PDB file of C-alpha atoms in Angstrom:
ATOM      1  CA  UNK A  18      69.871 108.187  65.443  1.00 76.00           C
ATOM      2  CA  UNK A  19      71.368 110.651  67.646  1.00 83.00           C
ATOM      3  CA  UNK A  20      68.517 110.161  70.219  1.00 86.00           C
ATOM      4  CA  UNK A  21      69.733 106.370  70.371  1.00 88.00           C
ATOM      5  CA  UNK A  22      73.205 106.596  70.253  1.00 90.00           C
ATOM      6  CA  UNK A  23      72.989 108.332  73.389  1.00 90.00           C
ATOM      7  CA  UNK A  24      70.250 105.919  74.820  1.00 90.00           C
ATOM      8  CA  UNK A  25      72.736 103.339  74.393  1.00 91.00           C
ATOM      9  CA  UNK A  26      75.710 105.839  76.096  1.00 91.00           C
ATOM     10  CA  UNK A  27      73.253 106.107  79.019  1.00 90.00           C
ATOM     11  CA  UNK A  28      72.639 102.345  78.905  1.00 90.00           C
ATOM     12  CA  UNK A  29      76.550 101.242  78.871  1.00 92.00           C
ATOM     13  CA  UNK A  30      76.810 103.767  81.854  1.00 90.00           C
ATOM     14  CA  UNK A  31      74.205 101.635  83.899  1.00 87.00           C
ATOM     15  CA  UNK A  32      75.650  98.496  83.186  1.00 88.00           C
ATOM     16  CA  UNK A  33      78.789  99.316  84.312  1.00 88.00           C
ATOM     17  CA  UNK A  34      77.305  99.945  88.045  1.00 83.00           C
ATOM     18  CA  UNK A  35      78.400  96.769  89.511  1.00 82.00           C
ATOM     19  CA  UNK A  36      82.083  98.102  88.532  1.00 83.00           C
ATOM     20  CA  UNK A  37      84.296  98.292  92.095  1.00 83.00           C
ATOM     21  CA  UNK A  38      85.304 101.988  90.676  1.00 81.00           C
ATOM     22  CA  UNK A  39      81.750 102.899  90.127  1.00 80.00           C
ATOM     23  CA  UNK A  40      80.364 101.404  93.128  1.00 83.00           C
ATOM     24  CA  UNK A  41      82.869 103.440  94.968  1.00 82.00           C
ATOM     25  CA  UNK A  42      82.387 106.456  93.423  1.00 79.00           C
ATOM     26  CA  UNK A  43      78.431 105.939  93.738  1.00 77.00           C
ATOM     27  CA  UNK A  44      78.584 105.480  97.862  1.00 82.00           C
ATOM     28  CA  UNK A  45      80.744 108.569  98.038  1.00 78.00           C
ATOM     29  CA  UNK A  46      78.475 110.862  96.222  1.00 73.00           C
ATOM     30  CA  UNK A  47      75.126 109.274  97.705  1.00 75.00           C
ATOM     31  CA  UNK A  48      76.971 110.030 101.070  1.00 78.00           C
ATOM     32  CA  UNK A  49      78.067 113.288 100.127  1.00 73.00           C
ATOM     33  CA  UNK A  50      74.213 114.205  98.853  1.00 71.00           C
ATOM     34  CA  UNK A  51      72.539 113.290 101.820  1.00 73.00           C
ATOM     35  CA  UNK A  52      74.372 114.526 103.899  1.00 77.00           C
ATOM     36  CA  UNK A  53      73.693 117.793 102.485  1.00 71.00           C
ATOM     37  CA  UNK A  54      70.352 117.144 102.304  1.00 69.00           C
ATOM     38  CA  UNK A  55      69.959 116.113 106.178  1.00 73.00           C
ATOM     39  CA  UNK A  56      72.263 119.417 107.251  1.00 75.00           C
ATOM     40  CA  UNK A  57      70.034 121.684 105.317  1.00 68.00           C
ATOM     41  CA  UNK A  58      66.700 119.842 106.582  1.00 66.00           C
ATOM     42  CA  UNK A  59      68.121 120.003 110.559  1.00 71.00           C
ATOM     43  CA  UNK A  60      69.276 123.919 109.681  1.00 71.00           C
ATOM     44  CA  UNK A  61      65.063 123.999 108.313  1.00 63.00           C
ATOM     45  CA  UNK A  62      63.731 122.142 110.810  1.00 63.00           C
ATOM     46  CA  UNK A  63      65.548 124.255 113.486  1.00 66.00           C
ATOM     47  CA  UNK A  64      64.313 127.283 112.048  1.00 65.00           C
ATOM     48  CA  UNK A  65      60.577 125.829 112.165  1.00 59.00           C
ATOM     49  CA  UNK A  66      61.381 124.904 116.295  1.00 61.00           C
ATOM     50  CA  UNK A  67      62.081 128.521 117.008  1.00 63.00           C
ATOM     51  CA  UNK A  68      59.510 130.331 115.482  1.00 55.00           C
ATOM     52  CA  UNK A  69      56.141 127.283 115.692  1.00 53.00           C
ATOM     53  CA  UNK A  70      54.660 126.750 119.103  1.00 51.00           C
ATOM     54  CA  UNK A  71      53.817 123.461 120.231  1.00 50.00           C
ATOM     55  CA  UNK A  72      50.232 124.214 121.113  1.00 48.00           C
ATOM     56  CA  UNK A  73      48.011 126.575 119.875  1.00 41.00           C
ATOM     57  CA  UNK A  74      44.476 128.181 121.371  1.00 44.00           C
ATOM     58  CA  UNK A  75      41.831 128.343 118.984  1.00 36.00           C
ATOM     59  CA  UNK A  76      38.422 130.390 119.168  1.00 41.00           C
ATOM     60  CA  UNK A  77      35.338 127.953 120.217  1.00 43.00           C
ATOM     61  CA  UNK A  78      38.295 124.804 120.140  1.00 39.00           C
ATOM     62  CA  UNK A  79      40.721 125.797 122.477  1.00 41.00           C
ATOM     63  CA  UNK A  80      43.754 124.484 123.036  1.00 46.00           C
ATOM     64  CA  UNK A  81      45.365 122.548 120.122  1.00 41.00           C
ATOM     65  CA  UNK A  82      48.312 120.624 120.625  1.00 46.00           C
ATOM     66  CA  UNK A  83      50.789 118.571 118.430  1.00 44.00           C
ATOM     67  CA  UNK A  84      51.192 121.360 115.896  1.00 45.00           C
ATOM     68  CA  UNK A  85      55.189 120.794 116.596  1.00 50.00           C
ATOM     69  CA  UNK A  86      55.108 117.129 114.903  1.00 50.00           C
ATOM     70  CA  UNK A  87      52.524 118.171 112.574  1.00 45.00           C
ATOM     71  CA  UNK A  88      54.793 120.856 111.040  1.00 53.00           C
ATOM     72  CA  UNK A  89      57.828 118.738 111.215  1.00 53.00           C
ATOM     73  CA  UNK A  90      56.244 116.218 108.552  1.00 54.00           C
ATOM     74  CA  UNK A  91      55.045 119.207 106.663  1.00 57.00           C
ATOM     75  CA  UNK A  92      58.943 120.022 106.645  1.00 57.00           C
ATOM     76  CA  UNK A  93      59.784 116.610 105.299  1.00 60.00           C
ATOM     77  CA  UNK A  94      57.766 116.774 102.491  1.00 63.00           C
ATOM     78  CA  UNK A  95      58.983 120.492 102.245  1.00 63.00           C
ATOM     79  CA  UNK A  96      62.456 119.190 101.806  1.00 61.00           C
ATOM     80  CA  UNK A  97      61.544 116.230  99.637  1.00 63.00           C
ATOM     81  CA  UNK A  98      60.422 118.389  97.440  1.00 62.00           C
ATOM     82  CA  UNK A  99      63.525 120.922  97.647  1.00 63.00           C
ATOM     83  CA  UNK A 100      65.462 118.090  97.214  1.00 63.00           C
ATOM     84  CA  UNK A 101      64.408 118.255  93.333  1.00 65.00           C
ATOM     85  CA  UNK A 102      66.438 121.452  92.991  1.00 66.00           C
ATOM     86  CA  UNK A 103      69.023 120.724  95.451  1.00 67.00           C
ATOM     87  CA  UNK A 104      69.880 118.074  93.177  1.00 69.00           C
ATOM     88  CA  UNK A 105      70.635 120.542  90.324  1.00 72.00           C
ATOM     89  CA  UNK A 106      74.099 122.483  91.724  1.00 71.00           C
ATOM     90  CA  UNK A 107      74.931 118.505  93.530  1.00 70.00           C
ATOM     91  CA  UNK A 108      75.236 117.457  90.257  1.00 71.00           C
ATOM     92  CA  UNK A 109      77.008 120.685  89.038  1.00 68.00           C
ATOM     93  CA  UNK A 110      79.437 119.806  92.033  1.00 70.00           C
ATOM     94  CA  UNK A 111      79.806 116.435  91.426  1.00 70.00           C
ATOM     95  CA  UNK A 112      82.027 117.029  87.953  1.00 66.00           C
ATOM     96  CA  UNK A 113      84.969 118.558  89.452  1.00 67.00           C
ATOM     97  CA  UNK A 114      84.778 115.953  92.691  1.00 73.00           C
ATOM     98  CA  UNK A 115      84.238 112.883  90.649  1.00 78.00           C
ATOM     99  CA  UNK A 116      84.179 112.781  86.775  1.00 79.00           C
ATOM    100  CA  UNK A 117      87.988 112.278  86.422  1.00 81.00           C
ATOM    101  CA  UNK A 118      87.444 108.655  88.739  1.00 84.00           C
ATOM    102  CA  UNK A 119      83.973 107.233  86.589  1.00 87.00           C
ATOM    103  CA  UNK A 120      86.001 108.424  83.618  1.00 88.00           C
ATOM    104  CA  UNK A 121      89.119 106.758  84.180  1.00 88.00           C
ATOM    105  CA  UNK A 122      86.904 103.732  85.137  1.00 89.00           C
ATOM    106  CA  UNK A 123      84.705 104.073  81.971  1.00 92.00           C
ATOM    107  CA  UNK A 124      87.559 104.165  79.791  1.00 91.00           C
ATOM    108  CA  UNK A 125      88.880 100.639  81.612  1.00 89.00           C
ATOM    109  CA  UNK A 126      86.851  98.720  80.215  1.00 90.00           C
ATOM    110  CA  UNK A 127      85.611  99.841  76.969  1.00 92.00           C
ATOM    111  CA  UNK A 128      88.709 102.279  75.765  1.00 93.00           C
ATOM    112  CA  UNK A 129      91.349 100.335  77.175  1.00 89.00           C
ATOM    113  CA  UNK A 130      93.233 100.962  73.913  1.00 91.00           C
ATOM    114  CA  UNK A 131      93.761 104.678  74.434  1.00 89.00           C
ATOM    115  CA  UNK A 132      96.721 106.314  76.335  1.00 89.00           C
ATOM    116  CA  UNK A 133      96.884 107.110  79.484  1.00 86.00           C
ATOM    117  CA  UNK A 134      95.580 110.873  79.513  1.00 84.00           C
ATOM    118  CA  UNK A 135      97.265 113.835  81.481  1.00 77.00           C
ATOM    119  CA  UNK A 136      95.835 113.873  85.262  1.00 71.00           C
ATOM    120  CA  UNK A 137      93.795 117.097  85.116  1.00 67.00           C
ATOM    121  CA  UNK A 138      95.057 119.596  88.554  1.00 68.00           C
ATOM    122  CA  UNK A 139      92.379 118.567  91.367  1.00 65.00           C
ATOM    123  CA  UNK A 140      92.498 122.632  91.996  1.00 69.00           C
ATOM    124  CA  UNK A 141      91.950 123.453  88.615  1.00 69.00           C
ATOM    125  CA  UNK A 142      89.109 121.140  88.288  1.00 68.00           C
ATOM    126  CA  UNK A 143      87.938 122.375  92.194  1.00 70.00           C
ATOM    127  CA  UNK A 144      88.000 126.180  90.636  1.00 73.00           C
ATOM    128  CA  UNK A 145      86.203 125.551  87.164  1.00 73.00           C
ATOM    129  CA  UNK A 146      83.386 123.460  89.522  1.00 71.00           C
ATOM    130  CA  UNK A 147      82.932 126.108  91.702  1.00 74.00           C
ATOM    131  CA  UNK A 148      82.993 128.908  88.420  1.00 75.00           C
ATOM    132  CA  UNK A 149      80.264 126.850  87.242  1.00 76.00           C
ATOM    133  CA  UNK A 150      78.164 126.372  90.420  1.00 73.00           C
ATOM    134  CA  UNK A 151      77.735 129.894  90.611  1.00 78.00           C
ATOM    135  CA  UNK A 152      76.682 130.210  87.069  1.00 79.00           C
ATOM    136  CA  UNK A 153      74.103 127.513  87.340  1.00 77.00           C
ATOM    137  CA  UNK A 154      72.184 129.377  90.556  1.00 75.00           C
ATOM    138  CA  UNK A 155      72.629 132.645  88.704  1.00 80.00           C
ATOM    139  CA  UNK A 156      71.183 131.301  85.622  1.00 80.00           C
ATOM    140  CA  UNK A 157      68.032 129.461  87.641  1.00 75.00           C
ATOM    141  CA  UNK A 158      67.474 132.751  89.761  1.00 77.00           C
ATOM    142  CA  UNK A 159      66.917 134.541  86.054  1.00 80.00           C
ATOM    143  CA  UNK A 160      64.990 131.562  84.986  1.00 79.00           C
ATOM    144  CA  UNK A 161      62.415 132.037  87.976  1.00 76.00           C
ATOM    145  CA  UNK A 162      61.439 135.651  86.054  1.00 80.00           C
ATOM    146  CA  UNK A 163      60.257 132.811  82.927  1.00 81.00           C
ATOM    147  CA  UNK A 164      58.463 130.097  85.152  1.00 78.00           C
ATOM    148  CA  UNK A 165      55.356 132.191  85.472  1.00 80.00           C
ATOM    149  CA  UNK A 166      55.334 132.796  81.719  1.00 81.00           C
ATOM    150  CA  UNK A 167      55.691 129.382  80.689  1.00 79.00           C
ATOM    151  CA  UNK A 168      52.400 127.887  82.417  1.00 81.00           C
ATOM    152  CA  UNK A 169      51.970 124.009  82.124  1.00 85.00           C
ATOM    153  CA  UNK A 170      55.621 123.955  80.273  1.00 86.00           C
ATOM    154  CA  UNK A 171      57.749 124.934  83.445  1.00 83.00           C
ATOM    155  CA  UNK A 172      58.918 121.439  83.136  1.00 85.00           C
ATOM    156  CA  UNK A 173      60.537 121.479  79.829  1.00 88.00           C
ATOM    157  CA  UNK A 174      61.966 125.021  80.208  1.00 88.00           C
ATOM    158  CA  UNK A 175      63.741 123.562  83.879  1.00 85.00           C
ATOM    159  CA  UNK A 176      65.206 120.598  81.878  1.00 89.00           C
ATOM    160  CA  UNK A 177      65.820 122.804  79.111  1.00 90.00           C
ATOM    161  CA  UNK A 178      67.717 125.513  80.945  1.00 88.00           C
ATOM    162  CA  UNK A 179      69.531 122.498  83.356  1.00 86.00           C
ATOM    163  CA  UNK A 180      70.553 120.255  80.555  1.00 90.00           C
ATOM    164  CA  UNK A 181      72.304 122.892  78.232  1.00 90.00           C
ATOM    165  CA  UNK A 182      74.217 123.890  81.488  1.00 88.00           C
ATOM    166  CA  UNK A 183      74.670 120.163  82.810  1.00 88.00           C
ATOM    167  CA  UNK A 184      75.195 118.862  79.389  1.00 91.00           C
ATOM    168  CA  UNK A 185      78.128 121.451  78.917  1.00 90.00           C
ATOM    169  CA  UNK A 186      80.195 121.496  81.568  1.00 87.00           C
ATOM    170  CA  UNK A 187      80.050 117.455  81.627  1.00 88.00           C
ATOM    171  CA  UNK A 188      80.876 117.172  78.184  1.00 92.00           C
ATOM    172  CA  UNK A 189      83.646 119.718  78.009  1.00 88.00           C
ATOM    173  CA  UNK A 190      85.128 118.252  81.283  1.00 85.00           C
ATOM    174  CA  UNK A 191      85.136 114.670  79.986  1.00 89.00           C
ATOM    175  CA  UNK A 192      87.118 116.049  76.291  1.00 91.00           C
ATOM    176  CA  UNK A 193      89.644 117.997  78.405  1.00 88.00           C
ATOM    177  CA  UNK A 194      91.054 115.334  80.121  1.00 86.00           C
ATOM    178  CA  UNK A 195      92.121 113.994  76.818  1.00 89.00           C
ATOM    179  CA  UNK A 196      91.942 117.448  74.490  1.00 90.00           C
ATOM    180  CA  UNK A 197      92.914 120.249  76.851  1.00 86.00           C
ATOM    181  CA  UNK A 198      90.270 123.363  77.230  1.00 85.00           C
ATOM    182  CA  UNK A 199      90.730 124.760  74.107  1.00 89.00           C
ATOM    183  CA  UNK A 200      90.087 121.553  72.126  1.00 92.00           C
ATOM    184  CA  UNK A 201      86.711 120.726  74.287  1.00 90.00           C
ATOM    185  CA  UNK A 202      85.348 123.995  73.794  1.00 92.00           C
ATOM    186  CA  UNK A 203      86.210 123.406  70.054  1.00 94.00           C
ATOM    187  CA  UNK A 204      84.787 120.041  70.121  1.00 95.00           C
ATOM    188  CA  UNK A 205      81.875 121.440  71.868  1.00 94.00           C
ATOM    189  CA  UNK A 206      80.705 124.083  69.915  1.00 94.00           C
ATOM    190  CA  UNK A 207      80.512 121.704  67.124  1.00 95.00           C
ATOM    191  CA  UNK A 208      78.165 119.124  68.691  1.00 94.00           C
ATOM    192  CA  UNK A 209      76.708 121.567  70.936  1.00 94.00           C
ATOM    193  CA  UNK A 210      73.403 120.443  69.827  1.00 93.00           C
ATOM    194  CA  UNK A 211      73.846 116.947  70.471  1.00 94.00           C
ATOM    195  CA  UNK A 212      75.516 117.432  74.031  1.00 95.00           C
ATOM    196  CA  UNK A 213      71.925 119.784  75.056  1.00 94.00           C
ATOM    197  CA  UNK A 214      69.725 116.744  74.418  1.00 94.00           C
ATOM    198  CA  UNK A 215      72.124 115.015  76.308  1.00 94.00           C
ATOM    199  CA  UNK A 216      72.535 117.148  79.538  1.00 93.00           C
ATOM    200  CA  UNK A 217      68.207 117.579  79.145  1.00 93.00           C
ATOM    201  CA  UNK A 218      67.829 113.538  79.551  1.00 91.00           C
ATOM    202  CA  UNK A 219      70.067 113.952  82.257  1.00 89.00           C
ATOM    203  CA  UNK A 220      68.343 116.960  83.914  1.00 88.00           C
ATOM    204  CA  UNK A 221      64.864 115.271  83.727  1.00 87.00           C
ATOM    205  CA  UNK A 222      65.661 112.494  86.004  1.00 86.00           C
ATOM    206  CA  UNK A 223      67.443 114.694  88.658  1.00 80.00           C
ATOM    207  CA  UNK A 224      64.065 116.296  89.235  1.00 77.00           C
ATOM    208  CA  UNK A 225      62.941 113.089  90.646  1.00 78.00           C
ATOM    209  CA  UNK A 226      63.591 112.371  94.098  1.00 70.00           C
ATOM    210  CA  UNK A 227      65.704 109.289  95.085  1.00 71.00           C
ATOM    211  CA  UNK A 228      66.439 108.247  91.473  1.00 76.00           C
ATOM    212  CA  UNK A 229      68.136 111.426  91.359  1.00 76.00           C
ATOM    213  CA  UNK A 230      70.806 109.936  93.668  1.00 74.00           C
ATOM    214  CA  UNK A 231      72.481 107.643  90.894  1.00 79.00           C
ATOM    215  CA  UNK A 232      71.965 110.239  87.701  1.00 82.00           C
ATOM    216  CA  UNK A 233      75.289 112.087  88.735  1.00 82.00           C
ATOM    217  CA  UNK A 234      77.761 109.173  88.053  1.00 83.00           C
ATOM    218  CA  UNK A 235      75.546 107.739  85.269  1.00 86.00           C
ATOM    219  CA  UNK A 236      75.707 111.615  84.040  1.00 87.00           C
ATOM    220  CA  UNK A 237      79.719 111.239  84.124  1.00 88.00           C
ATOM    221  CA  UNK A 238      79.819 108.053  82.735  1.00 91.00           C
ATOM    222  CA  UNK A 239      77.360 108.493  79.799  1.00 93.00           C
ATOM    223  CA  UNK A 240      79.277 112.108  78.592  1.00 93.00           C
ATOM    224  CA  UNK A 241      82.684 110.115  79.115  1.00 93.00           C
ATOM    225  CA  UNK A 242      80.817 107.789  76.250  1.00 94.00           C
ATOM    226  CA  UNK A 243      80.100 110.642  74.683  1.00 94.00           C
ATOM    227  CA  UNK A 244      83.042 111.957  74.469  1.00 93.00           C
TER     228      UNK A 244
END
């Protein structure tokens, strides 16, 4: 039951894409993703320029040349893949840039009933983002010292680890606009359970590259649902 109800969360969230608040929101934070992505694959790829040579001599081959363009799509897939946990603190960033706009949208159109809630402070939001940011890459660096331990379930124990600390912070953001930080934590720790599996649905799709580029805003909109 729980499982469904926030299926169907996740499933109000996507139909509510073509929404000119959404679609807004969406362009910003694809923008704001890749271009993140394509600064830290020019600050790679300049790296790989100054140490690779172009051409390389070879015993019995001689000279071998092309290595440079050879490496540089070895980079590409090197960042495709480091996209996956890129992904992780963009979405982590994404709550205290973003979640008060999808949730004012979300609540539009299918809470239109409810008051108008207090606008949280855009520092105070700014400050508890960053808080949690660094929390999140602490928490992963710790979690590398488990990956060799887990074998073939590295997987689940990523999603695990990511959607607790996903599921969290976008929950308890989405209740304070409306219950202040004492009520969401309050709130929280008495659906805690329900809010994991949550923030792990959400985490699973992050780790996939390109579709990972829309599970932010659905993330916001679903735990506004939620919520």
């Amino acid at each position: 039951m729980i499982l469904l109800r926030i299926i169907g969360d996740f499933l109000r969230a996507l139909g509510q894409l073509g929404d000119a608040r959404f679609r807004r929101v969406l362009w910003l934070g694809l923008g704001l993703t890749l271009a993140l992505l394509v600064a830290i694959y020019a600050v790679v790829l300049g790296l790989i320029s100054m140490v690779s040579p172009d051409t390389l001599t070879l015993p019995f081959l001689g000279e071998v040349e092309g290595l440079g363009a050879l490496i540089s799509l070895g980079s590409i897939l090197f960042m495709t893949a480091l996209s996956v946990f890129l992904m992780i603190p963009v979405a982590s960033a994404f709550t205290g840039l973003f979640l008060e706009d999808v949730a004012a949208a979300v609540e539009a159109r299918h809470y239109s009933h409810l008051p108008e809630p207090p606008r949280l402070s855009p520092w105070q939001a700014m400050i508890d983002s960053v808080n949690f940011f660094f929390l999140l890459v602490g928490v992963n660096i710790l979690a590398l010292l488990i990956y060799p331990l887990a074998g073939p379930l590295v997987p689940v124990v990523f999603w695990a680890v990511n959607g607790y600390l996903l599921g969290r912070e976008y929950f308890q953001i989405a209740a304070m606009r409306r219950l202040g930080r004492t009520g969401a934590r309050a709130l929280y720790a008495r659906h805690w359970g329900q809010v994991w599996l949550a923030g792990t649905l959400m985490a699973a799709p992050l780790t996939l590259p390109v579709v990972n580029l829309l599970v932010p805003v659905l993330g916001a909109a679903s735990f506004t649902h939620l919520y």
